Amino acid sequence: MVDKMLKAFELLKSTADPSADSAAKKKDRLQAADTLADAVTGTALRQHPDFQKLLAVAVAGLLAGCSDHDSDVRLHADENLNRTIVTLQETHLLRLQVELYKAIKKEDTKPKSLRAALSKFADLSHLVKPMKKAVFVSSLLPSMTRVIRLNDDSVQETLSACIGKICDSLGLFFSDIDTQNLLAAFLDNLTSSSTVIRRTAADCAIAVCKGSRQPYRYMTVLSNSLFSLVPTPFRQASDEVLLGVLLCFRKVLTSFQDLLGSVTPRKIVMDNPSTERLLDLLLEMLLHDNHTS
């Protein structure tokens, strides 16, 4: 069984790259995904002294299958990975979380595999034990910052869907520097030429603020940082910068309103200087030559 697992792992790993010259057929790759999942979810190997390592091999192989050039193989590998997680999360939760984190951490992880690892880790993040949360945060955030900088629309879409779950579960363990670094990375993405990356960056920045120890404070920090992205005069800024800033301001104002009920009187949205600066900026932008800004 162990030999079959290793062969299945090598097969899925070698065919994850569409340019790889492999004679493996689609049926073989589908069977390889089944082999890995069946081996670790069954009872035959549960008492194996190296079961933890075999589970790591299975997760890595299935994640590699999620990057296969054939969509049917990708879907089948994802289904088997889900089956593995559901079956083993009660008894081997930490190992599953660690292996998913390792895939996020690796710089050579394929985008589709990275998206799968992010999604699965986010779904399991609320199950991280309290004593392990600080450890995961210290290891995960540098990798998250690298992922944020990837110029890939699909990866950023997945990150946007996952960051809220991760911050809700681990955000209280972010240090001030951690939160500021994440916000700085998302602020950089607000100036991207990609509409998708600008939109997801705004959503992610809001999620980081909401999941932090002091949501209102970091929302204020974010709003003040947005002003710094716009030069004076504002016409020197590119359309992408202005669109990204305006989009994030809209989400910031909405989020402020959500926070006000328990923090400050509802009539106060931001302090007066910030409100005045924003109004001045909006009035100036009404005169912009590009009507999409």
Short mmCIF file of N, CA and C in Angstrom, two decimals, residues 76-239:
data_model
loop_
_atom_site.label_atom_id
_atom_site.label_comp_id
_atom_site.label_asym_id
_atom_site.label_seq_id
_atom_site.Cartn_x
_atom_site.Cartn_y
_atom_site.Cartn_z
N HIS A 76 -11.56 15.88 -9.38
CA HIS A 76 -11.50 14.60 -8.65
C HIS A 76 -10.49 14.69 -7.50
N ALA A 77 -9.36 15.32 -7.74
CA ALA A 77 -8.36 15.47 -6.68
C ALA A 77 -8.91 16.34 -5.55
N ASP A 78 -9.64 17.39 -5.91
CA ASP A 78 -10.23 18.26 -4.89
C ASP A 78 -11.27 17.51 -4.06
N GLU A 79 -12.08 16.69 -4.71
CA GLU A 79 -13.08 15.90 -3.99
C GLU A 79 -12.42 14.92 -3.03
N ASN A 80 -11.34 14.30 -3.46
CA ASN A 80 -10.63 13.35 -2.61
C ASN A 80 -9.93 14.06 -1.45
N LEU A 81 -9.45 15.27 -1.70
CA LEU A 81 -8.84 16.04 -0.62
C LEU A 81 -9.90 16.41 0.41
N ASN A 82 -11.06 16.81 -0.05
CA ASN A 82 -12.16 17.10 0.88
C ASN A 82 -12.54 15.87 1.69
N ARG A 83 -12.59 14.72 1.03
CA ARG A 83 -12.93 13.47 1.73
C ARG A 83 -11.89 13.14 2.79
N THR A 84 -10.63 13.37 2.46
CA THR A 84 -9.56 13.10 3.41
C THR A 84 -9.67 14.01 4.63
N ILE A 85 -9.95 15.29 4.38
CA ILE A 85 -10.04 16.24 5.48
C ILE A 85 -11.23 15.93 6.38
N VAL A 86 -12.38 15.65 5.79
CA VAL A 86 -13.57 15.36 6.57
C VAL A 86 -13.38 14.10 7.42
N THR A 87 -12.73 13.10 6.85
CA THR A 87 -12.55 11.83 7.55
C THR A 87 -11.54 11.94 8.69
N LEU A 88 -10.50 12.73 8.51
CA LEU A 88 -9.39 12.73 9.45
C LEU A 88 -9.30 13.98 10.34
N GLN A 89 -10.18 14.93 10.16
CA GLN A 89 -10.02 16.16 10.93
C GLN A 89 -10.27 15.96 12.43
N GLU A 90 -10.99 14.93 12.79
CA GLU A 90 -11.23 14.67 14.21
C GLU A 90 -9.99 14.10 14.90
N THR A 91 -9.21 13.32 14.15
CA THR A 91 -8.07 12.62 14.77
C THR A 91 -6.71 13.17 14.36
N HIS A 92 -6.64 13.85 13.20
CA HIS A 92 -5.34 14.33 12.71
C HIS A 92 -5.47 15.77 12.21
N LEU A 93 -6.21 16.57 12.95
CA LEU A 93 -6.47 17.95 12.54
C LEU A 93 -5.18 18.75 12.40
N LEU A 94 -4.32 18.70 13.39
CA LEU A 94 -3.10 19.51 13.36
C LEU A 94 -2.24 19.16 12.16
N ARG A 95 -2.10 17.87 11.85
CA ARG A 95 -1.28 17.48 10.70
C ARG A 95 -1.87 18.01 9.41
N LEU A 96 -3.19 17.95 9.27
CA LEU A 96 -3.84 18.50 8.08
C LEU A 96 -3.59 20.00 7.96
N GLN A 97 -3.73 20.72 9.06
CA GLN A 97 -3.50 22.17 9.04
C GLN A 97 -2.06 22.50 8.68
N VAL A 98 -1.13 21.74 9.23
CA VAL A 98 0.29 21.98 8.95
C VAL A 98 0.61 21.72 7.48
N GLU A 99 0.08 20.65 6.91
CA GLU A 99 0.38 20.33 5.52
C GLU A 99 -0.22 21.35 4.57
N LEU A 100 -1.40 21.84 4.89
CA LEU A 100 -2.00 22.90 4.06
C LEU A 100 -1.18 24.18 4.18
N TYR A 101 -0.74 24.48 5.39
CA TYR A 101 0.10 25.66 5.59
C TYR A 101 1.41 25.55 4.81
N LYS A 102 1.99 24.36 4.79
CA LYS A 102 3.24 24.16 4.05
C LYS A 102 3.06 24.46 2.57
N ALA A 103 1.91 24.06 2.02
CA ALA A 103 1.64 24.34 0.61
C ALA A 103 1.52 25.84 0.36
N ILE A 104 0.92 26.56 1.31
CA ILE A 104 0.82 28.02 1.18
C ILE A 104 2.20 28.66 1.27
N LYS A 105 3.04 28.09 2.12
CA LYS A 105 4.37 28.66 2.37
C LYS A 105 5.31 28.47 1.19
N LYS A 106 5.21 27.36 0.49
CA LYS A 106 6.15 27.06 -0.61
C LYS A 106 6.01 28.07 -1.73
N GLU A 107 7.13 28.58 -2.18
CA GLU A 107 7.11 29.59 -3.25
C GLU A 107 6.83 28.98 -4.61
N ASP A 108 7.07 27.68 -4.77
CA ASP A 108 6.87 27.05 -6.08
C ASP A 108 5.53 26.34 -6.20
N THR A 109 4.62 26.56 -5.25
CA THR A 109 3.30 25.95 -5.34
C THR A 109 2.53 26.55 -6.51
N LYS A 110 1.96 25.71 -7.34
CA LYS A 110 1.20 26.17 -8.50
C LYS A 110 -0.03 26.96 -8.04
N PRO A 111 -0.46 27.96 -8.83
CA PRO A 111 -1.60 28.79 -8.42
C PRO A 111 -2.85 28.01 -8.05
N LYS A 112 -3.20 26.99 -8.83
CA LYS A 112 -4.42 26.23 -8.52
C LYS A 112 -4.27 25.44 -7.22
N SER A 113 -3.07 24.89 -7.00
CA SER A 113 -2.82 24.19 -5.74
C SER A 113 -2.83 25.16 -4.57
N LEU A 114 -2.27 26.34 -4.79
CA LEU A 114 -2.26 27.37 -3.75
C LEU A 114 -3.69 27.78 -3.39
N ARG A 115 -4.53 27.94 -4.38
CA ARG A 115 -5.92 28.30 -4.12
C ARG A 115 -6.63 27.22 -3.31
N ALA A 116 -6.37 25.96 -3.65
CA ALA A 116 -6.98 24.87 -2.90
C ALA A 116 -6.49 24.85 -1.46
N ALA A 117 -5.19 25.04 -1.27
CA ALA A 117 -4.62 25.03 0.08
C ALA A 117 -5.17 26.19 0.91
N LEU A 118 -5.28 27.37 0.32
CA LEU A 118 -5.83 28.53 1.02
C LEU A 118 -7.27 28.27 1.45
N SER A 119 -8.05 27.74 0.53
CA SER A 119 -9.46 27.50 0.81
C SER A 119 -9.65 26.47 1.93
N LYS A 120 -8.89 25.37 1.85
CA LYS A 120 -9.03 24.33 2.88
C LYS A 120 -8.51 24.81 4.23
N PHE A 121 -7.40 25.55 4.21
CA PHE A 121 -6.87 26.04 5.48
C PHE A 121 -7.84 27.03 6.12
N ALA A 122 -8.43 27.90 5.32
CA ALA A 122 -9.40 28.86 5.86
C ALA A 122 -10.59 28.15 6.49
N ASP A 123 -11.04 27.06 5.85
CA ASP A 123 -12.18 26.31 6.39
C ASP A 123 -11.83 25.64 7.72
N LEU A 124 -10.54 25.34 7.93
CA LEU A 124 -10.12 24.68 9.17
C LEU A 124 -9.56 25.65 10.20
N SER A 125 -9.43 26.93 9.84
CA SER A 125 -8.76 27.88 10.72
C SER A 125 -9.49 28.07 12.05
N HIS A 126 -10.82 27.95 12.04
CA HIS A 126 -11.56 28.14 13.30
C HIS A 126 -11.34 26.98 14.26
N LEU A 127 -10.72 25.90 13.78
CA LEU A 127 -10.46 24.74 14.62
C LEU A 127 -9.04 24.71 15.17
N VAL A 128 -8.25 25.74 14.84
CA VAL A 128 -6.89 25.80 15.39
C VAL A 128 -6.98 25.94 16.91
N LYS A 129 -6.26 25.12 17.62
CA LYS A 129 -6.31 25.16 19.07
C LYS A 129 -5.72 26.47 19.59
N PRO A 130 -6.30 27.02 20.68
CA PRO A 130 -5.83 28.31 21.21
C PRO A 130 -4.32 28.37 21.44
N MET A 131 -3.74 27.29 21.91
CA MET A 131 -2.31 27.29 22.21
C MET A 131 -1.46 27.29 20.94
N LYS A 132 -2.06 26.95 19.79
CA LYS A 132 -1.33 26.89 18.54
C LYS A 132 -1.55 28.12 17.67
N LYS A 133 -2.48 28.97 18.04
CA LYS A 133 -2.82 30.10 17.18
C LYS A 133 -1.66 31.07 17.00
N ALA A 134 -0.97 31.40 18.07
CA ALA A 134 0.17 32.31 17.97
C ALA A 134 1.27 31.73 17.09
N VAL A 135 1.46 30.41 17.17
CA VAL A 135 2.48 29.76 16.34
C VAL A 135 2.11 29.83 14.87
N PHE A 136 0.87 29.56 14.56
CA PHE A 136 0.42 29.62 13.17
C PHE A 136 0.54 31.05 12.63
N VAL A 137 0.16 32.02 13.44
CA VAL A 137 0.21 33.41 13.00
C VAL A 137 1.65 33.82 12.66
N SER A 138 2.59 33.51 13.55
CA SER A 138 3.97 33.92 13.33
C SER A 138 4.57 33.28 12.09
N SER A 139 4.11 32.08 11.75
CA SER A 139 4.63 31.39 10.57
C SER A 139 3.87 31.73 9.30
N LEU A 140 2.57 31.98 9.44
CA LEU A 140 1.71 32.16 8.27
C LEU A 140 1.80 33.54 7.65
N LEU A 141 1.91 34.59 8.47
CA LEU A 141 1.81 35.94 7.95
C LEU A 141 2.87 36.31 6.91
N PRO A 142 4.14 35.92 7.10
CA PRO A 142 5.11 36.22 6.03
C PRO A 142 4.72 35.57 4.70
N SER A 143 4.18 34.37 4.76
CA SER A 143 3.73 33.69 3.55
C SER A 143 2.51 34.39 2.96
N MET A 144 1.62 34.85 3.81
CA MET A 144 0.44 35.57 3.34
C MET A 144 0.83 36.85 2.61
N THR A 145 1.83 37.54 3.14
CA THR A 145 2.30 38.77 2.50
C THR A 145 2.82 38.48 1.10
N ARG A 146 3.53 37.36 0.95
CA ARG A 146 4.02 36.96 -0.37
C ARG A 146 2.86 36.64 -1.31
N VAL A 147 1.84 35.95 -0.81
CA VAL A 147 0.68 35.61 -1.63
C VAL A 147 -0.04 36.87 -2.07
N ILE A 148 -0.14 37.85 -1.19
CA ILE A 148 -0.81 39.11 -1.52
C ILE A 148 -0.15 39.79 -2.70
N ARG A 149 1.15 39.65 -2.81
CA ARG A 149 1.91 40.32 -3.87
C ARG A 149 1.87 39.59 -5.21
N LEU A 150 1.26 38.40 -5.25
CA LEU A 150 1.18 37.65 -6.51
C LEU A 150 0.22 38.36 -7.47
N ASN A 151 0.68 38.55 -8.68
CA ASN A 151 -0.14 39.24 -9.69
C ASN A 151 -0.99 38.22 -10.44
N ASP A 152 -1.92 37.61 -9.70
CA ASP A 152 -2.77 36.57 -10.26
C ASP A 152 -4.20 36.82 -9.79
N ASP A 153 -5.09 37.12 -10.72
CA ASP A 153 -6.46 37.46 -10.35
C ASP A 153 -7.16 36.33 -9.60
N SER A 154 -6.97 35.10 -10.05
CA SER A 154 -7.68 33.98 -9.43
C SER A 154 -7.20 33.74 -8.00
N VAL A 155 -5.89 33.89 -7.78
CA VAL A 155 -5.36 33.72 -6.43
C VAL A 155 -5.90 34.80 -5.51
N GLN A 156 -5.96 36.03 -6.01
CA GLN A 156 -6.46 37.13 -5.18
C GLN A 156 -7.95 36.99 -4.89
N GLU A 157 -8.70 36.44 -5.84
CA GLU A 157 -10.12 36.17 -5.60
C GLU A 157 -10.28 35.15 -4.47
N THR A 158 -9.47 34.10 -4.52
CA THR A 158 -9.54 33.08 -3.47
C THR A 158 -9.11 33.66 -2.13
N LEU A 159 -8.06 34.46 -2.14
CA LEU A 159 -7.60 35.09 -0.90
C LEU A 159 -8.69 35.96 -0.31
N SER A 160 -9.40 36.69 -1.15
CA SER A 160 -10.48 37.55 -0.68
C SER A 160 -11.59 36.73 -0.01
N ALA A 161 -11.86 35.55 -0.55
CA ALA A 161 -12.90 34.69 0.02
C ALA A 161 -12.45 34.03 1.32
N CYS A 162 -11.12 33.92 1.50
CA CYS A 162 -10.58 33.20 2.66
C CYS A 162 -10.13 34.10 3.80
N ILE A 163 -9.71 35.31 3.50
CA ILE A 163 -9.04 36.14 4.50
C ILE A 163 -9.97 36.46 5.67
N GLY A 164 -11.26 36.60 5.40
CA GLY A 164 -12.20 36.89 6.49
C GLY A 164 -12.25 35.76 7.50
N LYS A 165 -12.29 34.52 7.01
CA LYS A 165 -12.33 33.36 7.92
C LYS A 165 -11.04 33.28 8.74
N ILE A 166 -9.90 33.52 8.07
CA ILE A 166 -8.62 33.43 8.76
C ILE A 166 -8.50 34.52 9.81
N CYS A 167 -8.88 35.74 9.46
CA CYS A 167 -8.77 36.85 10.42
C CYS A 167 -9.76 36.71 11.58
N ASP A 168 -10.94 36.20 11.30
CA ASP A 168 -11.91 35.98 12.38
C ASP A 168 -11.39 34.98 13.39
N SER A 169 -10.62 34.00 12.92
CA SER A 169 -10.11 32.95 13.80
C SER A 169 -8.79 33.31 14.46
N LEU A 170 -7.91 33.99 13.72
CA LEU A 170 -6.55 34.24 14.20
C LEU A 170 -6.21 35.71 14.38
N GLY A 171 -7.12 36.60 13.97
CA GLY A 171 -6.82 38.03 13.97
C GLY A 171 -6.46 38.60 15.34
N LEU A 172 -7.04 38.06 16.40
CA LEU A 172 -6.74 38.56 17.73
C LEU A 172 -5.30 38.30 18.14
N PHE A 173 -4.62 37.42 17.40
CA PHE A 173 -3.23 37.10 17.71
C PHE A 173 -2.26 37.85 16.81
N PHE A 174 -2.78 38.72 15.93
CA PHE A 174 -1.92 39.55 15.09
C PHE A 174 -1.33 40.67 15.95
N SER A 175 -0.04 40.89 15.85
CA SER A 175 0.56 42.04 16.51
C SER A 175 0.26 43.29 15.69
N ASP A 176 0.56 44.46 16.25
CA ASP A 176 0.36 45.71 15.52
C ASP A 176 1.16 45.72 14.23
N ILE A 177 2.38 45.22 14.30
CA ILE A 177 3.24 45.20 13.11
C ILE A 177 2.66 44.25 12.07
N ASP A 178 2.14 43.11 12.51
CA ASP A 178 1.53 42.15 11.58
C ASP A 178 0.37 42.80 10.82
N THR A 179 -0.51 43.44 11.56
CA THR A 179 -1.68 44.06 10.94
C THR A 179 -1.26 45.17 9.99
N GLN A 180 -0.31 45.99 10.40
CA GLN A 180 0.15 47.08 9.55
C GLN A 180 0.81 46.56 8.28
N ASN A 181 1.58 45.46 8.39
CA ASN A 181 2.22 44.89 7.20
C ASN A 181 1.20 44.35 6.21
N LEU A 182 0.16 43.71 6.74
CA LEU A 182 -0.89 43.20 5.86
C LEU A 182 -1.62 44.35 5.17
N LEU A 183 -1.95 45.38 5.91
CA LEU A 183 -2.63 46.52 5.32
C LEU A 183 -1.76 47.20 4.27
N ALA A 184 -0.46 47.31 4.55
CA ALA A 184 0.46 47.94 3.58
C ALA A 184 0.49 47.15 2.28
N ALA A 185 0.49 45.82 2.39
CA ALA A 185 0.51 44.98 1.19
C ALA A 185 -0.78 45.14 0.38
N PHE A 186 -1.90 45.21 1.06
CA PHE A 186 -3.17 45.38 0.35
C PHE A 186 -3.28 46.79 -0.24
N LEU A 187 -2.72 47.78 0.44
CA LEU A 187 -2.72 49.14 -0.11
C LEU A 187 -1.93 49.20 -1.41
N ASP A 188 -0.84 48.46 -1.48
CA ASP A 188 -0.07 48.39 -2.73
C ASP A 188 -0.93 47.81 -3.86
N ASN A 189 -1.75 46.81 -3.53
CA ASN A 189 -2.60 46.19 -4.55
C ASN A 189 -3.72 47.12 -5.02
N LEU A 190 -4.07 48.11 -4.21
CA LEU A 190 -5.11 49.06 -4.62
C LEU A 190 -4.70 49.88 -5.82
N THR A 191 -3.41 49.94 -6.11
CA THR A 191 -2.92 50.71 -7.25
C THR A 191 -2.67 49.82 -8.47
N SER A 192 -3.07 48.56 -8.40
CA SER A 192 -2.85 47.62 -9.50
C SER A 192 -3.66 48.01 -10.74
N SER A 193 -3.16 47.61 -11.89
CA SER A 193 -3.88 47.86 -13.14
C SER A 193 -5.07 46.90 -13.30
N SER A 194 -5.10 45.85 -12.49
CA SER A 194 -6.17 44.86 -12.56
C SER A 194 -7.36 45.28 -11.70
N THR A 195 -8.52 45.34 -12.30
CA THR A 195 -9.74 45.67 -11.57
C THR A 195 -10.02 44.65 -10.48
N VAL A 196 -9.79 43.38 -10.79
CA VAL A 196 -10.05 42.30 -9.83
C VAL A 196 -9.15 42.45 -8.61
N ILE A 197 -7.87 42.72 -8.84
CA ILE A 197 -6.93 42.83 -7.72
C ILE A 197 -7.26 44.05 -6.87
N ARG A 198 -7.66 45.16 -7.47
CA ARG A 198 -8.04 46.34 -6.69
C ARG A 198 -9.26 46.03 -5.83
N ARG A 199 -10.25 45.37 -6.41
CA ARG A 199 -11.48 45.05 -5.66
C ARG A 199 -11.19 44.10 -4.51
N THR A 200 -10.44 43.04 -4.78
CA THR A 200 -10.15 42.08 -3.72
C THR A 200 -9.26 42.69 -2.64
N ALA A 201 -8.35 43.59 -3.03
CA ALA A 201 -7.49 44.25 -2.04
C ALA A 201 -8.32 45.07 -1.07
N ALA A 202 -9.33 45.78 -1.58
CA ALA A 202 -10.19 46.57 -0.71
C ALA A 202 -10.97 45.67 0.25
N ASP A 203 -11.51 44.58 -0.27
CA ASP A 203 -12.25 43.64 0.59
C ASP A 203 -11.35 43.03 1.66
N CYS A 204 -10.13 42.65 1.26
CA CYS A 204 -9.21 42.01 2.20
C CYS A 204 -8.75 42.99 3.29
N ALA A 205 -8.49 44.24 2.91
CA ALA A 205 -8.06 45.23 3.89
C ALA A 205 -9.14 45.44 4.96
N ILE A 206 -10.39 45.49 4.52
CA ILE A 206 -11.50 45.63 5.46
C ILE A 206 -11.58 44.42 6.38
N ALA A 207 -11.39 43.22 5.82
CA ALA A 207 -11.46 41.99 6.62
C ALA A 207 -10.36 41.97 7.68
N VAL A 208 -9.16 42.44 7.33
CA VAL A 208 -8.06 42.48 8.28
C VAL A 208 -8.39 43.43 9.43
N CYS A 209 -8.95 44.59 9.11
CA CYS A 209 -9.33 45.55 10.16
C CYS A 209 -10.39 44.97 11.08
N LYS A 210 -11.41 44.37 10.50
CA LYS A 210 -12.51 43.83 11.30
C LYS A 210 -12.06 42.68 12.20
N GLY A 211 -11.08 41.90 11.74
CA GLY A 211 -10.63 40.77 12.52
C GLY A 211 -9.54 41.10 13.52
N SER A 212 -9.08 42.35 13.55
CA SER A 212 -7.98 42.74 14.42
C SER A 212 -8.47 42.98 15.85
N ARG A 213 -7.53 43.26 16.75
CA ARG A 213 -7.87 43.50 18.14
C ARG A 213 -8.66 44.80 18.31
N GLN A 214 -8.37 45.78 17.46
CA GLN A 214 -9.01 47.09 17.57
C GLN A 214 -9.56 47.50 16.19
N PRO A 215 -10.71 46.97 15.82
CA PRO A 215 -11.25 47.22 14.48
C PRO A 215 -11.41 48.70 14.15
N TYR A 216 -11.95 49.47 15.09
CA TYR A 216 -12.19 50.89 14.80
C TYR A 216 -10.88 51.63 14.58
N ARG A 217 -9.89 51.32 15.41
CA ARG A 217 -8.60 51.99 15.27
C ARG A 217 -7.96 51.70 13.91
N TYR A 218 -7.97 50.42 13.51
CA TYR A 218 -7.30 50.07 12.26
C TYR A 218 -8.11 50.53 11.04
N MET A 219 -9.42 50.64 11.20
CA MET A 219 -10.21 51.20 10.12
C MET A 219 -9.84 52.67 9.92
N THR A 220 -9.57 53.37 11.02
CA THR A 220 -9.13 54.75 10.94
C THR A 220 -7.74 54.85 10.32
N VAL A 221 -6.86 53.93 10.72
CA VAL A 221 -5.52 53.88 10.12
C VAL A 221 -5.62 53.65 8.62
N LEU A 222 -6.49 52.75 8.21
CA LEU A 222 -6.66 52.46 6.79
C LEU A 222 -7.16 53.68 6.03
N SER A 223 -8.16 54.36 6.60
CA SER A 223 -8.70 55.54 5.91
C SER A 223 -7.66 56.63 5.77
N ASN A 224 -6.85 56.84 6.81
CA ASN A 224 -5.79 57.84 6.72
C ASN A 224 -4.71 57.44 5.73
N SER A 225 -4.45 56.13 5.63
CA SER A 225 -3.45 55.65 4.67
C SER A 225 -3.91 55.86 3.23
N LEU A 226 -5.22 55.79 3.02
CA LEU A 226 -5.74 55.99 1.67
C LEU A 226 -5.44 57.41 1.17
N PHE A 227 -5.51 58.38 2.07
CA PHE A 227 -5.18 59.75 1.67
C PHE A 227 -3.74 59.86 1.18
N SER A 228 -2.85 59.09 1.79
CA SER A 228 -1.43 59.17 1.42
C SER A 228 -1.16 58.62 0.03
N LEU A 229 -2.10 57.83 -0.51
CA LEU A 229 -1.93 57.28 -1.86
C LEU A 229 -2.23 58.31 -2.94
N VAL A 230 -2.94 59.37 -2.56
CA VAL A 230 -3.36 60.38 -3.54
C VAL A 230 -2.43 61.58 -3.44
N PRO A 231 -1.67 61.87 -4.50
CA PRO A 231 -0.75 63.02 -4.45
C PRO A 231 -1.51 64.33 -4.55
N THR A 232 -0.80 65.41 -4.25
CA THR A 232 -1.37 66.75 -4.38
C THR A 232 -0.58 67.51 -5.45
N PRO A 233 -1.20 67.98 -6.52
CA PRO A 233 -2.63 67.82 -6.83
C PRO A 233 -2.96 66.39 -7.25
N PHE A 234 -4.23 66.01 -7.06
CA PHE A 234 -4.62 64.62 -7.28
C PHE A 234 -4.54 64.22 -8.74
N ARG A 235 -4.51 65.19 -9.67
CA ARG A 235 -4.47 64.87 -11.09
C ARG A 235 -3.16 64.17 -11.49
N GLN A 236 -2.17 64.25 -10.62
CA GLN A 236 -0.90 63.56 -10.90
C GLN A 236 -1.02 62.05 -10.68
N ALA A 237 -2.07 61.62 -10.04
CA ALA A 237 -2.27 60.20 -9.78
C ALA A 237 -2.88 59.51 -11.01
N SER A 238 -2.55 58.25 -11.20
CA SER A 238 -3.12 57.48 -12.31
C SER A 238 -4.58 57.16 -12.02
N ASP A 239 -5.31 56.81 -13.07
CA ASP A 239 -6.71 56.46 -12.88
C ASP A 239 -6.85 55.23 -11.99
#
